[in-house]
PDB file of C-alpha atoms in Angstrom:
ATOM      1  CA  MET A   1      -5.271 104.743 -69.959  1.00 83.00           C
ATOM      2  CA  ILE A   2      -2.381 104.616 -72.419  1.00 88.00           C
ATOM      3  CA  ILE A   3      -4.795 104.808 -75.350  1.00 91.00           C
ATOM      4  CA  LEU A   4      -6.345 107.998 -73.937  1.00 90.00           C
ATOM      5  CA  LEU A   5      -2.894 109.503 -73.491  1.00 90.00           C
ATOM      6  CA  ILE A   6      -1.982 108.669 -77.100  1.00 92.00           C
ATOM      7  CA  ILE A   7      -5.245 110.191 -78.376  1.00 90.00           C
ATOM      8  CA  PHE A   8      -4.674 113.320 -76.270  1.00 90.00           C
ATOM      9  CA  LEU A   9      -1.107 113.724 -77.552  1.00 91.00           C
ATOM     10  CA  ALA A  10      -2.234 113.210 -81.157  1.00 90.00           C
ATOM     11  CA  LEU A  11      -4.949 115.876 -80.816  1.00 89.00           C
ATOM     12  CA  PHE A  12      -2.505 118.244 -79.127  1.00 90.00           C
ATOM     13  CA  ALA A  13       0.061 117.762 -81.903  1.00 90.00           C
ATOM     14  CA  ALA A  14      -2.630 118.306 -84.558  1.00 91.00           C
ATOM     15  CA  SER A  15      -3.757 121.541 -82.903  1.00 93.00           C
ATOM     16  CA  ILE A  16      -0.400 123.296 -83.322  1.00 94.00           C
ATOM     17  CA  LYS A  17       0.486 124.704 -86.741  1.00 95.00           C
ATOM     18  CA  ILE A  18       3.566 126.728 -87.597  1.00 95.00           C
ATOM     19  CA  VAL A  19       3.066 129.476 -90.179  1.00 96.00           C
ATOM     20  CA  ARG A  20       6.150 130.842 -91.942  1.00 96.00           C
ATOM     21  CA  GLU A  21       6.948 134.546 -92.230  1.00 96.00           C
ATOM     22  CA  TYR A  22       5.836 134.755 -95.863  1.00 96.00           C
ATOM     23  CA  GLU A  23       2.575 132.840 -95.317  1.00 96.00           C
ATOM     24  CA  ARG A  24      -0.779 133.448 -93.710  1.00 97.00           C
ATOM     25  CA  VAL A  25      -3.460 130.907 -92.933  1.00 97.00           C
ATOM     26  CA  VAL A  26      -7.121 131.638 -93.451  1.00 97.00           C
ATOM     27  CA  GLN A  27      -9.090 129.935 -90.709  1.00 97.00           C
ATOM     28  CA  PHE A  28     -12.585 128.507 -91.100  1.00 97.00           C
ATOM     29  CA  ARG A  29     -14.508 127.259 -88.069  1.00 96.00           C
ATOM     30  CA  LEU A  30     -17.371 124.955 -89.028  1.00 94.00           C
ATOM     31  CA  GLY A  31     -17.298 126.452 -92.534  1.00 92.00           C
ATOM     32  CA  ARG A  32     -17.447 130.088 -91.417  1.00 96.00           C
ATOM     33  CA  LEU A  33     -14.506 132.448 -91.960  1.00 95.00           C
ATOM     34  CA  THR A  34     -12.911 133.499 -88.683  1.00 95.00           C
ATOM     35  CA  GLY A  35      -9.991 135.475 -90.151  1.00 93.00           C
ATOM     36  CA  SER A  36      -6.384 135.104 -91.156  1.00 95.00           C
ATOM     37  CA  LYS A  37      -3.569 134.247 -88.778  1.00 95.00           C
ATOM     38  CA  GLY A  38       0.202 134.130 -88.767  1.00 89.00           C
ATOM     39  CA  PRO A  39       3.150 134.179 -88.876  1.00 95.00           C
ATOM     40  CA  GLY A  40       4.207 132.051 -85.946  1.00 96.00           C
ATOM     41  CA  ILE A  41       2.454 129.375 -83.965  1.00 96.00           C
ATOM     42  CA  VAL A  42      -1.285 129.028 -84.565  1.00 95.00           C
ATOM     43  CA  LEU A  43      -3.487 126.948 -82.296  1.00 94.00           C
ATOM     44  CA  ILE A  44      -6.572 125.292 -83.784  1.00 93.00           C
ATOM     45  CA  LEU A  45      -9.251 122.823 -82.823  1.00 91.00           C
ATOM     46  CA  PRO A  46      -8.433 119.880 -85.138  1.00 88.00           C
ATOM     47  CA  VAL A  47     -11.964 118.618 -85.759  1.00 87.00           C
ATOM     48  CA  ILE A  48     -13.689 122.002 -85.956  1.00 93.00           C
ATOM     49  CA  ASN A  49     -11.184 124.291 -87.712  1.00 94.00           C
ATOM     50  CA  ARG A  50      -9.852 124.130 -91.252  1.00 94.00           C
ATOM     51  CA  LEU A  51      -6.833 126.148 -92.389  1.00 96.00           C
ATOM     52  CA  VAL A  52      -5.969 127.280 -95.917  1.00 96.00           C
ATOM     53  CA  LYS A  53      -2.396 128.481 -96.491  1.00 96.00           C
ATOM     54  CA  VAL A  54      -1.772 131.572 -98.625  1.00 96.00           C
ATOM     55  CA  ASP A  55       1.673 132.573 -99.908  1.00 95.00           C
ATOM     56  CA  LEU A  56       2.250 136.351 -99.624  1.00 95.00           C
ATOM     57  CA  ARG A  57       5.470 136.488-101.632  1.00 96.00           C
ATOM     58  CA  GLU A  58       5.568 138.200-105.011  1.00 95.00           C
ATOM     59  CA  ARG A  59       4.942 135.675-107.772  1.00 92.00           C
ATOM     60  CA  TYR A  60       4.838 135.771-111.536  1.00 91.00           C
ATOM     61  CA  LEU A  61       2.829 134.096-114.258  1.00 89.00           C
ATOM     62  CA  GLU A  62       3.819 133.728-117.861  1.00 88.00           C
ATOM     63  CA  VAL A  63       0.725 134.395-119.950  1.00 84.00           C
ATOM     64  CA  PRO A  64       0.440 132.430-123.198  1.00 84.00           C
ATOM     65  CA  HIS A  65       0.744 134.159-126.555  1.00 86.00           C
ATOM     66  CA  GLN A  66      -2.055 136.707-127.159  1.00 85.00           C
ATOM     67  CA  THR A  67      -3.195 138.521-130.288  1.00 88.00           C
ATOM     68  CA  ALA A  68      -4.648 142.018-129.949  1.00 88.00           C
ATOM     69  CA  ILE A  69      -5.966 144.534-132.474  1.00 88.00           C
ATOM     70  CA  THR A  70      -4.649 148.110-132.383  1.00 88.00           C
ATOM     71  CA  LYS A  71      -6.731 151.233-132.968  1.00 88.00           C
ATOM     72  CA  ASP A  72      -5.868 151.189-136.679  1.00 89.00           C
ATOM     73  CA  ASN A  73      -6.923 147.490-136.962  1.00 87.00           C
ATOM     74  CA  ALA A  74      -3.409 146.055-137.102  1.00 88.00           C
ATOM     75  CA  PRO A  75      -2.970 142.680-135.380  1.00 90.00           C
ATOM     76  CA  VAL A  76      -0.226 142.577-132.755  1.00 89.00           C
ATOM     77  CA  ASP A  77       1.209 139.476-131.071  1.00 89.00           C
ATOM     78  CA  ILE A  78       1.860 139.960-127.373  1.00 87.00           C
ATOM     79  CA  ASP A  79       3.753 137.884-124.814  1.00 86.00           C
ATOM     80  CA  PHE A  80       3.823 139.129-121.251  1.00 86.00           C
ATOM     81  CA  LEU A  81       4.422 138.297-117.604  1.00 88.00           C
ATOM     82  CA  ILE A  82       2.220 139.176-114.662  1.00 88.00           C
ATOM     83  CA  TYR A  83       3.840 139.964-111.338  1.00 90.00           C
ATOM     84  CA  TYR A  84       1.412 139.829-108.432  1.00 88.00           C
ATOM     85  CA  LYS A  85       1.356 139.681-104.676  1.00 92.00           C
ATOM     86  CA  VAL A  86      -1.515 138.718-102.397  1.00 92.00           C
ATOM     87  CA  VAL A  87      -2.219 141.537 -99.949  1.00 93.00           C
ATOM     88  CA  ASP A  88      -5.396 140.281 -98.250  1.00 94.00           C
ATOM     89  CA  ALA A  89      -5.210 136.536 -97.603  1.00 94.00           C
ATOM     90  CA  SER A  90      -8.857 136.178 -96.590  1.00 94.00           C
ATOM     91  CA  ALA A  91     -10.173 137.975 -99.676  1.00 93.00           C
ATOM     92  CA  SER A  92      -7.980 135.909-102.003  1.00 91.00           C
ATOM     93  CA  ILE A  93      -9.595 132.723-100.664  1.00 93.00           C
ATOM     94  CA  VAL A  94     -13.196 133.811-100.055  1.00 94.00           C
ATOM     95  CA  GLN A  95     -13.962 136.285-102.860  1.00 92.00           C
ATOM     96  CA  VAL A  96     -12.412 134.465-105.840  1.00 88.00           C
ATOM     97  CA  GLN A  97     -12.459 130.737-106.523  1.00 89.00           C
ATOM     98  CA  ASN A  98      -9.286 130.769-108.654  1.00 88.00           C
ATOM     99  CA  PHE A  99      -7.143 133.800-107.784  1.00 85.00           C
ATOM    100  CA  THR A 100      -4.456 133.006-110.356  1.00 86.00           C
ATOM    101  CA  GLY A 101      -6.940 132.490-113.192  1.00 88.00           C
ATOM    102  CA  ALA A 102      -8.781 135.687-112.300  1.00 88.00           C
ATOM    103  CA  SER A 103      -5.484 137.617-112.319  1.00 86.00           C
ATOM    104  CA  VAL A 104      -4.572 136.303-115.780  1.00 87.00           C
ATOM    105  CA  GLY A 105      -8.028 137.138-117.134  1.00 89.00           C
ATOM    106  CA  LEU A 106      -7.967 140.666-115.730  1.00 89.00           C
ATOM    107  CA  ALA A 107      -4.450 141.371-117.011  1.00 86.00           C
ATOM    108  CA  THR A 108      -5.242 140.019-120.484  1.00 88.00           C
ATOM    109  CA  THR A 109      -8.438 142.064-120.753  1.00 89.00           C
ATOM    110  CA  THR A 110      -6.702 145.226-119.538  1.00 87.00           C
ATOM    111  CA  LEU A 111      -3.783 144.823-121.942  1.00 86.00           C
ATOM    112  CA  ARG A 112      -6.102 144.227-124.908  1.00 87.00           C
ATOM    113  CA  ALA A 113      -8.095 147.338-123.979  1.00 88.00           C
ATOM    114  CA  VAL A 114      -4.936 149.452-123.758  1.00 85.00           C
ATOM    115  CA  VAL A 115      -3.548 148.110-127.050  1.00 86.00           C
ATOM    116  CA  GLY A 116      -6.943 148.632-128.725  1.00 88.00           C
ATOM    117  CA  ASP A 117      -6.878 152.357-127.910  1.00 88.00           C
ATOM    118  CA  ILE A 118      -3.433 153.004-129.433  1.00 87.00           C
ATOM    119  CA  PRO A 119      -2.382 153.087-133.123  1.00 88.00           C
ATOM    120  CA  LEU A 120       0.423 150.706-134.157  1.00 85.00           C
ATOM    121  CA  ASP A 121       3.084 153.428-134.627  1.00 86.00           C
ATOM    122  CA  GLU A 122       2.414 154.862-131.194  1.00 86.00           C
ATOM    123  CA  LEU A 123       2.341 151.374-129.686  1.00 82.00           C
ATOM    124  CA  LEU A 124       5.795 150.579-131.055  1.00 82.00           C
ATOM    125  CA  SER A 125       7.236 153.873-129.800  1.00 84.00           C
ATOM    126  CA  LYS A 126       5.717 153.579-126.293  1.00 78.00           C
ATOM    127  CA  ARG A 127       6.759 150.038-125.358  1.00 78.00           C
ATOM    128  CA  GLU A 128       8.340 151.129-122.075  1.00 78.00           C
ATOM    129  CA  GLN A 129       5.202 152.993-121.013  1.00 76.00           C
ATOM    130  CA  ILE A 130       3.013 149.973-121.807  1.00 74.00           C
ATOM    131  CA  ASN A 131       5.398 147.660-119.923  1.00 73.00           C
ATOM    132  CA  SER A 132       4.701 149.638-116.743  1.00 74.00           C
ATOM    133  CA  ILE A 133       0.945 148.923-116.851  1.00 68.00           C
TER     134      ILE A 133
END
């Protein structure tokens, strides 16, 4: 009888998860997406459900040194930061395997495309405009 009570209490404790204000949890039931939940108390079925936490706060990544070619074929060395924020927790888990890596790749490709369309003189004079991209 005591063993059953201990098992019941352990399952009950495992079924309650607390999600912070800046987090969401993406819930999978038997491998199928059931949606995102939070903030607050989230009840789950411990054996059947799996939760993946997603941080919704703004974050930044420092991208390693990049070399790009301007429109007039001048090489330019670029260092930059990426500021990003997850808006859709479910999509960030289900649609992309590595959200951070995909963000870095997209930002690097976009910056190289922008730098490649601008001559060096114009690039140097429009630094503030390029910083806002």
